PDB file of N, CA and C in Angstrom:
ATOM      1  N   ALA C1202       6.063 -43.818  45.571  1.00 70.00           N
ATOM      2  CA  ALA C1202       5.483 -42.716  46.683  1.00 70.00           C
ATOM      3  C   ALA C1202       4.218 -42.653  47.232  1.00 70.00           C
ATOM      4  N   LEU C1203       3.420 -41.708  45.842  1.00 65.00           N
ATOM      5  CA  LEU C1203       2.512 -41.881  46.092  1.00 65.00           C
ATOM      6  C   LEU C1203       1.462 -42.652  46.348  1.00 65.00           C
ATOM      7  N   PHE C1204       1.598 -44.156  45.840  1.00 72.00           N
ATOM      8  CA  PHE C1204       0.728 -45.388  46.403  1.00 72.00           C
ATOM      9  C   PHE C1204       0.535 -45.304  47.811  1.00 72.00           C
ATOM     10  N   GLU C1205       1.778 -45.150  48.710  1.00 68.00           N
ATOM     11  CA  GLU C1205       2.146 -44.875  50.259  1.00 68.00           C
ATOM     12  C   GLU C1205       1.626 -43.542  50.705  1.00 68.00           C
ATOM     13  N   LEU C1206       1.165 -42.546  50.241  1.00 68.00           N
ATOM     14  CA  LEU C1206       0.856 -41.400  50.775  1.00 68.00           C
ATOM     15  C   LEU C1206      -0.785 -41.980  50.354  1.00 68.00           C
ATOM     16  N   GLY C1207      -1.711 -42.537  49.795  1.00 74.00           N
ATOM     17  CA  GLY C1207      -3.024 -42.430  49.574  1.00 74.00           C
ATOM     18  C   GLY C1207      -3.386 -41.619  48.120  1.00 74.00           C
ATOM     19  N   ARG C1208      -2.352 -41.250  47.246  1.00 77.00           N
ATOM     20  CA  ARG C1208      -2.690 -40.890  46.201  1.00 77.00           C
ATOM     21  C   ARG C1208      -3.192 -41.643  44.917  1.00 77.00           C
ATOM     22  N   PHE C1209      -4.102 -42.327  45.181  1.00 86.00           N
ATOM     23  CA  PHE C1209      -4.407 -43.567  44.236  1.00 86.00           C
ATOM     24  C   PHE C1209      -4.183 -43.622  42.803  1.00 86.00           C
ATOM     25  N   GLU C1210      -5.304 -41.962  42.581  1.00 88.00           N
ATOM     26  CA  GLU C1210      -5.624 -41.892  41.266  1.00 88.00           C
ATOM     27  C   GLU C1210      -4.165 -41.132  40.056  1.00 88.00           C
ATOM     28  N   GLU C1211      -3.718 -40.513  41.308  1.00 89.00           N
ATOM     29  CA  GLU C1211      -1.677 -39.757  40.758  1.00 89.00           C
ATOM     30  C   GLU C1211      -0.884 -41.479  40.356  1.00 89.00           C
ATOM     31  N   THR C1212      -1.484 -42.295  41.439  1.00 89.00           N
ATOM     32  CA  THR C1212      -0.508 -43.170  41.133  1.00 89.00           C
ATOM     33  C   THR C1212      -0.995 -44.028  40.096  1.00 89.00           C
ATOM     34  N   ILE C1213      -1.558 -43.880  39.248  1.00 90.00           N
ATOM     35  CA  ILE C1213      -2.349 -44.919  38.288  1.00 90.00           C
ATOM     36  C   ILE C1213      -2.043 -43.825  37.055  1.00 90.00           C
ATOM     37  N   VAL C1214      -2.445 -42.563  37.509  1.00 93.00           N
ATOM     38  CA  VAL C1214      -1.672 -41.636  35.893  1.00 93.00           C
ATOM     39  C   VAL C1214      -0.011 -41.618  35.775  1.00 93.00           C
ATOM     40  N   VAL C1215       0.697 -42.129  36.413  1.00 92.00           N
ATOM     41  CA  VAL C1215       2.277 -41.765  36.795  1.00 92.00           C
ATOM     42  C   VAL C1215       2.516 -43.214  36.173  1.00 92.00           C
ATOM     43  N   CYS C1216       1.894 -44.267  36.740  1.00 91.00           N
ATOM     44  CA  CYS C1216       2.201 -45.389  36.573  1.00 91.00           C
ATOM     45  C   CYS C1216       2.159 -45.683  34.663  1.00 91.00           C
ATOM     46  N   GLN C1217       0.767 -45.496  34.595  1.00 93.00           N
ATOM     47  CA  GLN C1217       0.628 -45.443  32.749  1.00 93.00           C
ATOM     48  C   GLN C1217       1.413 -44.878  32.068  1.00 93.00           C
ATOM     49  N   LYS C1218       1.974 -43.622  32.475  1.00 93.00           N
ATOM     50  CA  LYS C1218       2.648 -42.493  32.041  1.00 93.00           C
ATOM     51  C   LYS C1218       4.294 -43.562  31.875  1.00 93.00           C
ATOM     52  N   ALA C1219       4.698 -44.264  32.896  1.00 90.00           N
ATOM     53  CA  ALA C1219       5.892 -45.052  32.957  1.00 90.00           C
ATOM     54  C   ALA C1219       5.640 -46.566  32.077  1.00 90.00           C
ATOM     55  N   ILE C1220       4.707 -47.179  32.114  1.00 93.00           N
ATOM     56  CA  ILE C1220       4.359 -48.015  31.214  1.00 93.00           C
ATOM     57  C   ILE C1220       4.873 -47.541  29.696  1.00 93.00           C
ATOM     58  N   ASP C1221       4.173 -46.474  29.216  1.00 93.00           N
ATOM     59  CA  ASP C1221       4.156 -45.435  27.763  1.00 93.00           C
ATOM     60  C   ASP C1221       5.732 -45.270  27.439  1.00 93.00           C
ATOM     61  N   VAL C1222       6.148 -44.924  28.544  1.00 92.00           N
ATOM     62  CA  VAL C1222       8.179 -44.332  28.283  1.00 92.00           C
ATOM     63  C   VAL C1222       8.748 -45.705  28.272  1.00 92.00           C
ATOM     64  N   GLY C1223       7.937 -46.796  29.018  1.00 89.00           N
ATOM     65  CA  GLY C1223       9.407 -48.366  28.927  1.00 89.00           C
ATOM     66  C   GLY C1223       8.758 -48.659  28.055  1.00 89.00           C
ATOM     67  N   ARG C1224       7.933 -48.852  27.374  1.00 90.00           N
ATOM     68  CA  ARG C1224       7.823 -49.594  25.769  1.00 90.00           C
ATOM     69  C   ARG C1224       8.765 -48.393  25.021  1.00 90.00           C
ATOM     70  N   GLU C1225       8.592 -47.486  25.008  1.00 90.00           N
ATOM     71  CA  GLU C1225       9.307 -46.369  24.408  1.00 90.00           C
ATOM     72  C   GLU C1225      10.709 -46.778  23.853  1.00 90.00           C
ATOM     73  N   HIS C1226      11.117 -47.304  25.393  1.00 91.00           N
ATOM     74  CA  HIS C1226      12.324 -47.648  25.234  1.00 91.00           C
ATOM     75  C   HIS C1226      12.336 -48.629  25.733  1.00 91.00           C
ATOM     76  N   ARG C1227      11.848 -49.576  25.186  1.00 89.00           N
ATOM     77  CA  ARG C1227      12.224 -51.564  25.051  1.00 89.00           C
ATOM     78  C   ARG C1227      12.503 -51.719  26.681  1.00 89.00           C
ATOM     79  N   ALA C1228      11.816 -50.954  27.938  1.00 86.00           N
ATOM     80  CA  ALA C1228      12.109 -51.683  29.492  1.00 86.00           C
ATOM     81  C   ALA C1228      12.042 -53.077  29.754  1.00 86.00           C
ATOM     82  N   ASP C1229      12.600 -53.340  30.360  1.00 86.00           N
ATOM     83  CA  ASP C1229      12.420 -55.224  30.470  1.00 86.00           C
ATOM     84  C   ASP C1229      11.083 -55.183  31.216  1.00 86.00           C
ATOM     85  N   PHE C1230      10.635 -56.623  30.892  1.00 90.00           N
ATOM     86  CA  PHE C1230       8.641 -56.796  30.739  1.00 90.00           C
ATOM     87  C   PHE C1230       8.515 -56.830  32.484  1.00 90.00           C
ATOM     88  N   LYS C1231      10.304 -57.558  33.276  1.00 89.00           N
ATOM     89  CA  LYS C1231       9.467 -57.106  34.843  1.00 89.00           C
ATOM     90  C   LYS C1231       9.122 -55.453  35.647  1.00 89.00           C
ATOM     91  N   GLN C1232      10.047 -54.776  34.683  1.00 89.00           N
ATOM     92  CA  GLN C1232       9.369 -52.890  34.822  1.00 89.00           C
ATOM     93  C   GLN C1232       8.202 -52.729  34.643  1.00 89.00           C
ATOM     94  N   ILE C1233       7.685 -53.265  33.290  1.00 91.00           N
ATOM     95  CA  ILE C1233       6.190 -53.058  32.945  1.00 91.00           C
ATOM     96  C   ILE C1233       5.347 -53.718  34.278  1.00 91.00           C
ATOM     97  N   ALA C1234       5.178 -55.191  34.061  1.00 93.00           N
ATOM     98  CA  ALA C1234       4.976 -55.684  34.832  1.00 93.00           C
ATOM     99  C   ALA C1234       4.346 -55.642  36.479  1.00 93.00           C
ATOM    100  N   ARG C1235       5.385 -54.991  37.334  1.00 91.00           N
ATOM    101  CA  ARG C1235       5.564 -54.071  38.250  1.00 91.00           C
ATOM    102  C   ARG C1235       4.169 -52.800  38.180  1.00 91.00           C
ATOM    103  N   ALA C1236       4.518 -52.172  37.143  1.00 92.00           N
ATOM    104  CA  ALA C1236       3.952 -50.909  37.113  1.00 92.00           C
ATOM    105  C   ALA C1236       2.255 -51.399  36.755  1.00 92.00           C
ATOM    106  N   TYR C1237       2.117 -52.117  36.223  1.00 94.00           N
ATOM    107  CA  TYR C1237       0.613 -53.096  35.717  1.00 94.00           C
ATOM    108  C   TYR C1237      -0.016 -53.453  37.399  1.00 94.00           C
ATOM    109  N   CYS C1238       0.676 -53.913  38.156  1.00 92.00           N
ATOM    110  CA  CYS C1238       0.576 -54.480  39.254  1.00 92.00           C
ATOM    111  C   CYS C1238       0.038 -53.250  40.163  1.00 92.00           C
ATOM    112  N   ARG C1239       1.254 -52.177  40.247  1.00 90.00           N
ATOM    113  CA  ARG C1239       0.588 -51.276  41.003  1.00 90.00           C
ATOM    114  C   ARG C1239      -0.832 -50.145  40.969  1.00 90.00           C
ATOM    115  N   ILE C1240      -0.479 -50.253  39.427  1.00 93.00           N
ATOM    116  CA  ILE C1240      -2.086 -49.984  39.094  1.00 93.00           C
ATOM    117  C   ILE C1240      -3.279 -50.595  39.267  1.00 93.00           C
ATOM    118  N   GLY C1241      -2.985 -52.043  39.560  1.00 92.00           N
ATOM    119  CA  GLY C1241      -4.355 -52.699  40.098  1.00 92.00           C
ATOM    120  C   GLY C1241      -4.571 -52.919  41.450  1.00 92.00           C
ATOM    121  N   SER C1242      -3.305 -52.629  42.263  1.00 91.00           N
ATOM    122  CA  SER C1242      -3.556 -52.623  43.708  1.00 91.00           C
ATOM    123  C   SER C1242      -4.077 -51.075  44.177  1.00 91.00           C
ATOM    124  N   SER C1243      -3.937 -50.137  43.163  1.00 93.00           N
ATOM    125  CA  SER C1243      -4.737 -48.777  43.166  1.00 93.00           C
ATOM    126  C   SER C1243      -5.996 -48.973  43.204  1.00 93.00           C
ATOM    127  N   HIS C1244      -6.311 -49.281  42.268  1.00 93.00           N
ATOM    128  CA  HIS C1244      -7.670 -49.838  41.665  1.00 93.00           C
ATOM    129  C   HIS C1244      -8.732 -50.241  42.866  1.00 93.00           C
ATOM    130  N   GLU C1245      -7.580 -51.575  43.398  1.00 91.00           N
ATOM    131  CA  GLU C1245      -7.976 -52.504  44.692  1.00 91.00           C
ATOM    132  C   GLU C1245      -8.672 -51.655  45.718  1.00 91.00           C
ATOM    133  N   ARG C1246      -7.940 -50.242  45.934  1.00 89.00           N
ATOM    134  CA  ARG C1246      -7.676 -49.996  47.304  1.00 89.00           C
ATOM    135  C   ARG C1246      -8.929 -48.365  47.065  1.00 89.00           C
ATOM    136  N   LEU C1247      -9.537 -48.806  45.635  1.00 90.00           N
ATOM    137  CA  LEU C1247     -10.091 -47.156  45.642  1.00 90.00           C
ATOM    138  C   LEU C1247     -11.316 -47.668  45.224  1.00 90.00           C
ATOM    139  N   ASP C1248     -11.337 -49.676  45.651  1.00 88.00           N
ATOM    140  CA  ASP C1248     -12.685 -50.396  45.446  1.00 88.00           C
ATOM    141  C   ASP C1248     -13.326 -50.860  44.700  1.00 88.00           C
ATOM    142  N   ARG C1249     -12.553 -50.623  43.089  1.00 89.00           N
ATOM    143  CA  ARG C1249     -12.573 -50.982  41.706  1.00 89.00           C
ATOM    144  C   ARG C1249     -12.428 -52.490  41.578  1.00 89.00           C
ATOM    145  N   LEU C1250     -13.265 -53.440  41.683  1.00 91.00           N
ATOM    146  CA  LEU C1250     -12.061 -54.666  41.796  1.00 91.00           C
ATOM    147  C   LEU C1250     -12.298 -55.330  40.563  1.00 91.00           C
ATOM    148  N   ASP C1251     -13.045 -55.020  39.054  1.00 92.00           N
ATOM    149  CA  ASP C1251     -12.846 -55.332  38.209  1.00 92.00           C
ATOM    150  C   ASP C1251     -11.646 -54.755  37.015  1.00 92.00           C
ATOM    151  N   ASP C1252     -11.631 -53.649  37.510  1.00 92.00           N
ATOM    152  CA  ASP C1252     -10.135 -52.796  36.861  1.00 92.00           C
ATOM    153  C   ASP C1252      -9.402 -53.604  37.478  1.00 92.00           C
ATOM    154  N   ALA C1253      -8.958 -53.873  39.093  1.00 94.00           N
ATOM    155  CA  ALA C1253      -8.087 -54.102  39.583  1.00 94.00           C
ATOM    156  C   ALA C1253      -7.676 -55.719  38.855  1.00 94.00           C
ATOM    157  N   ILE C1254      -8.716 -56.378  38.709  1.00 94.00           N
ATOM    158  CA  ILE C1254      -8.255 -57.527  38.084  1.00 94.00           C
ATOM    159  C   ILE C1254      -7.873 -57.420  36.749  1.00 94.00           C
ATOM    160  N   ALA C1255      -7.955 -56.714  35.932  1.00 94.00           N
ATOM    161  CA  ALA C1255      -7.996 -56.692  34.650  1.00 94.00           C
ATOM    162  C   ALA C1255      -6.278 -56.462  34.548  1.00 94.00           C
ATOM    163  N   PHE C1256      -5.953 -55.852  35.195  1.00 93.00           N
ATOM    164  CA  PHE C1256      -4.577 -54.993  35.655  1.00 93.00           C
ATOM    165  C   PHE C1256      -3.591 -55.936  36.240  1.00 93.00           C
ATOM    166  N   TYR C1257      -3.982 -57.035  37.042  1.00 94.00           N
ATOM    167  CA  TYR C1257      -3.367 -57.942  37.490  1.00 94.00           C
ATOM    168  C   TYR C1257      -2.913 -58.928  36.540  1.00 94.00           C
ATOM    169  N   GLN C1258      -4.470 -59.252  36.098  1.00 93.00           N
ATOM    170  CA  GLN C1258      -4.234 -60.204  34.446  1.00 93.00           C
ATOM    171  C   GLN C1258      -3.153 -59.735  32.997  1.00 93.00           C
ATOM    172  N   LYS C1259      -3.074 -58.059  33.440  1.00 92.00           N
ATOM    173  CA  LYS C1259      -2.003 -57.287  32.278  1.00 92.00           C
ATOM    174  C   LYS C1259      -0.285 -57.676  32.706  1.00 92.00           C
ATOM    175  N   SER C1260      -0.102 -57.820  33.836  1.00 93.00           N
ATOM    176  CA  SER C1260       1.167 -57.631  34.826  1.00 93.00           C
ATOM    177  C   SER C1260       1.123 -59.599  34.891  1.00 93.00           C
ATOM    178  N   LEU C1261       0.437 -60.078  34.643  1.00 92.00           N
ATOM    179  CA  LEU C1261       1.000 -61.546  34.656  1.00 92.00           C
ATOM    180  C   LEU C1261       1.450 -61.613  33.178  1.00 92.00           C
ATOM    181  N   THR C1262       0.571 -61.390  32.332  1.00 91.00           N
ATOM    182  CA  THR C1262       1.101 -61.289  30.657  1.00 91.00           C
ATOM    183  C   THR C1262       2.160 -60.633  30.547  1.00 91.00           C
ATOM    184  N   GLU C1263       2.711 -59.855  31.193  1.00 91.00           N
ATOM    185  CA  GLU C1263       4.105 -59.367  31.076  1.00 91.00           C
ATOM    186  C   GLU C1263       5.148 -59.881  31.806  1.00 91.00           C
ATOM    187  N   HIS C1264       4.923 -60.705  32.933  1.00 89.00           N
ATOM    188  CA  HIS C1264       5.923 -61.663  33.700  1.00 89.00           C
ATOM    189  C   HIS C1264       5.312 -61.894  35.347  1.00 89.00           C
ATOM    190  N   ARG C1265       5.418 -62.992  35.077  1.00 91.00           N
ATOM    191  CA  ARG C1265       4.382 -63.731  36.175  1.00 91.00           C
ATOM    192  C   ARG C1265       5.359 -63.969  36.917  1.00 91.00           C
ATOM    193  N   THR C1266       4.398 -63.541  38.257  1.00 91.00           N
ATOM    194  CA  THR C1266       5.439 -63.564  39.369  1.00 91.00           C
ATOM    195  C   THR C1266       4.492 -64.100  40.260  1.00 91.00           C
ATOM    196  N   PRO C1267       4.548 -64.569  41.792  1.00 92.00           N
ATOM    197  CA  PRO C1267       3.433 -65.134  42.889  1.00 92.00           C
ATOM    198  C   PRO C1267       3.283 -64.015  43.154  1.00 92.00           C
ATOM    199  N   ASP C1268       3.654 -63.305  43.633  1.00 91.00           N
ATOM    200  CA  ASP C1268       3.274 -61.640  44.206  1.00 91.00           C
ATOM    201  C   ASP C1268       1.855 -61.126  43.634  1.00 91.00           C
ATOM    202  N   ALA C1269       1.892 -61.004  42.435  1.00 92.00           N
ATOM    203  CA  ALA C1269       0.864 -60.713  41.415  1.00 92.00           C
ATOM    204  C   ALA C1269      -0.256 -61.873  41.025  1.00 92.00           C
ATOM    205  N   LEU C1270      -0.230 -63.250  40.892  1.00 93.00           N
ATOM    206  CA  LEU C1270      -0.833 -64.146  40.775  1.00 93.00           C
ATOM    207  C   LEU C1270      -1.419 -64.024  41.951  1.00 93.00           C
ATOM    208  N   GLU C1271      -1.429 -63.552  43.735  1.00 94.00           N
ATOM    209  CA  GLU C1271      -2.060 -63.930  44.562  1.00 94.00           C
ATOM    210  C   GLU C1271      -2.638 -62.997  44.937  1.00 94.00           C
ATOM    211  N   LYS C1272      -2.572 -61.356  44.669  1.00 92.00           N
ATOM    212  CA  LYS C1272      -3.330 -60.571  44.273  1.00 92.00           C
ATOM    213  C   LYS C1272      -4.257 -60.721  43.560  1.00 92.00           C
ATOM    214  N   LEU C1273      -3.974 -61.726  42.233  1.00 94.00           N
ATOM    215  CA  LEU C1273      -5.135 -61.697  41.307  1.00 94.00           C
ATOM    216  C   LEU C1273      -6.236 -62.632  41.702  1.00 94.00           C
ATOM    217  N   LYS C1274      -6.114 -63.536  43.154  1.00 95.00           N
ATOM    218  CA  LYS C1274      -6.985 -64.645  43.353  1.00 95.00           C
ATOM    219  C   LYS C1274      -7.818 -63.900  44.194  1.00 95.00           C
ATOM    220  N   ALA C1275      -6.928 -62.994  44.760  1.00 94.00           N
ATOM    221  CA  ALA C1275      -7.747 -62.411  46.561  1.00 94.00           C
ATOM    222  C   ALA C1275      -8.396 -61.398  45.589  1.00 94.00           C
ATOM    223  N   ALA C1276      -8.254 -60.859  44.626  1.00 94.00           N
ATOM    224  CA  ALA C1276      -9.111 -59.675  44.195  1.00 94.00           C
ATOM    225  C   ALA C1276     -10.259 -60.295  43.333  1.00 94.00           C
ATOM    226  N   GLU C1277     -10.303 -61.363  43.084  1.00 93.00           N
ATOM    227  CA  GLU C1277     -11.089 -62.861  42.568  1.00 93.00           C
ATOM    228  C   GLU C1277     -11.968 -63.295  43.497  1.00 93.00           C
ATOM    229  N   ARG C1278     -11.508 -63.332  44.730  1.00 94.00           N
ATOM    230  CA  ARG C1278     -12.446 -64.483  45.481  1.00 94.00           C
ATOM    231  C   ARG C1278     -13.261 -63.192  46.520  1.00 94.00           C
ATOM    232  N   GLU C1279     -12.741 -61.851  46.797  1.00 93.00           N
ATOM    233  CA  GLU C1279     -13.455 -60.713  46.833  1.00 93.00           C
ATOM    234  C   GLU C1279     -14.297 -60.604  46.122  1.00 93.00           C
ATOM    235  N   ARG C1280     -14.295 -60.343  44.626  1.00 92.00           N
ATOM    236  CA  ARG C1280     -15.251 -60.008  43.501  1.00 92.00           C
ATOM    237  C   ARG C1280     -16.476 -61.257  43.544  1.00 92.00           C
ATOM    238  N   ASP C1281     -15.830 -62.398  44.080  1.00 92.00           N
ATOM    239  CA  ASP C1281     -16.887 -63.260  44.067  1.00 92.00           C
ATOM    240  C   ASP C1281     -17.834 -63.592  45.339  1.00 92.00           C
ATOM    241  N   ARG C1282     -17.066 -62.886  46.510  1.00 92.00           N
ATOM    242  CA  ARG C1282     -17.920 -62.761  47.761  1.00 92.00           C
ATOM    243  C   ARG C1282     -18.786 -62.095  47.976  1.00 92.00           C
ATOM    244  N   ARG C1283     -18.645 -60.916  47.331  1.00 90.00           N
ATOM    245  CA  ARG C1283     -19.248 -59.511  46.925  1.00 90.00           C
ATOM    246  C   ARG C1283     -20.572 -59.997  45.960  1.00 90.00           C
ATOM    247  N   ALA C1284     -20.326 -60.598  45.111  1.00 88.00           N
ATOM    248  CA  ALA C1284     -21.394 -60.923  43.962  1.00 88.00           C
ATOM    249  C   ALA C1284     -22.498 -61.956  44.748  1.00 88.00           C
ATOM    250  N   LYS C1285     -22.116 -63.165  45.752  1.00 88.00           N
ATOM    251  CA  LYS C1285     -22.754 -63.845  46.035  1.00 88.00           C
ATOM    252  C   LYS C1285     -23.740 -63.100  47.539  1.00 88.00           C
ATOM    253  N   ALA C1286     -23.321 -62.374  48.259  1.00 85.00           N
ATOM    254  CA  ALA C1286     -23.366 -61.521  49.369  1.00 85.00           C
ATOM    255  C   ALA C1286     -24.749 -60.451  48.292  1.00 85.00           C
ATOM    256  N   ALA C1287     -24.613 -60.512  47.227  1.00 81.00           N
ATOM    257  CA  ALA C1287     -25.393 -59.905  46.612  1.00 81.00           C
ATOM    258  C   ALA C1287     -26.555 -59.986  46.744  1.00 81.00           C
ATOM    259  N   LEU C1288     -26.587 -61.490  46.553  1.00 82.00           N
ATOM    260  CA  LEU C1288     -27.561 -61.651  46.081  1.00 82.00           C
ATOM    261  C   LEU C1288     -28.586 -62.279  47.145  1.00 82.00           C
ATOM    262  N   HIS C1289     -27.697 -62.425  48.579  1.00 78.00           N
ATOM    263  CA  HIS C1289     -28.593 -62.766  49.230  1.00 78.00           C
ATOM    264  C   HIS C1289     -29.143 -61.515  50.183  1.00 78.00           C
ATOM    265  N   ASP C1290     -28.777 -60.619  49.700  1.00 64.00           N
ATOM    266  CA  ASP C1290     -29.335 -59.370  49.860  1.00 64.00           C
ATOM    267  C   ASP C1290     -30.618 -58.917  49.851  1.00 64.00           C
ATOM    268  N   PRO C1291     -31.735 -58.696  51.001  1.00 69.00           N
ATOM    269  CA  PRO C1291     -33.218 -58.445  50.744  1.00 69.00           C
ATOM    270  C   PRO C1291     -33.583 -57.619  49.904  1.00 69.00           C
ATOM    271  N   GLU C1292     -32.675 -56.404  49.607  1.00 61.00           N
ATOM    272  CA  GLU C1292     -33.150 -55.488  48.665  1.00 61.00           C
ATOM    273  C   GLU C1292     -32.626 -55.598  46.932  1.00 61.00           C
TER     274      GLU C1292
END
C-alpha cells in the first residue's frame, strides 16, 4: 500500500523488516523474493538504479521469476543508456 501511495522510503524500511521477520520464521523464499523485488522497484522509482539492480539480483537469488528478471534487464538497460548519454554530454 505504501508503494502505491508513492512513499518509497517507507516501503523500503517495511520490506527490510518483513525480510528480517521472514528469515526468523523461515518464510518461503518466494515471499522473501517479492520483498526484495519491491525494494528494487522502490529504488528504481527513487532514481537509484544501482541499488535497484542490486535488489533485483537478490530477488532472483531467492526465487527466479520472469517479472524480476525483466525488471532487472530494464534497469540495466536504463543504466547503460544513461552512461552512454553521459559520454556524449558536452559538459
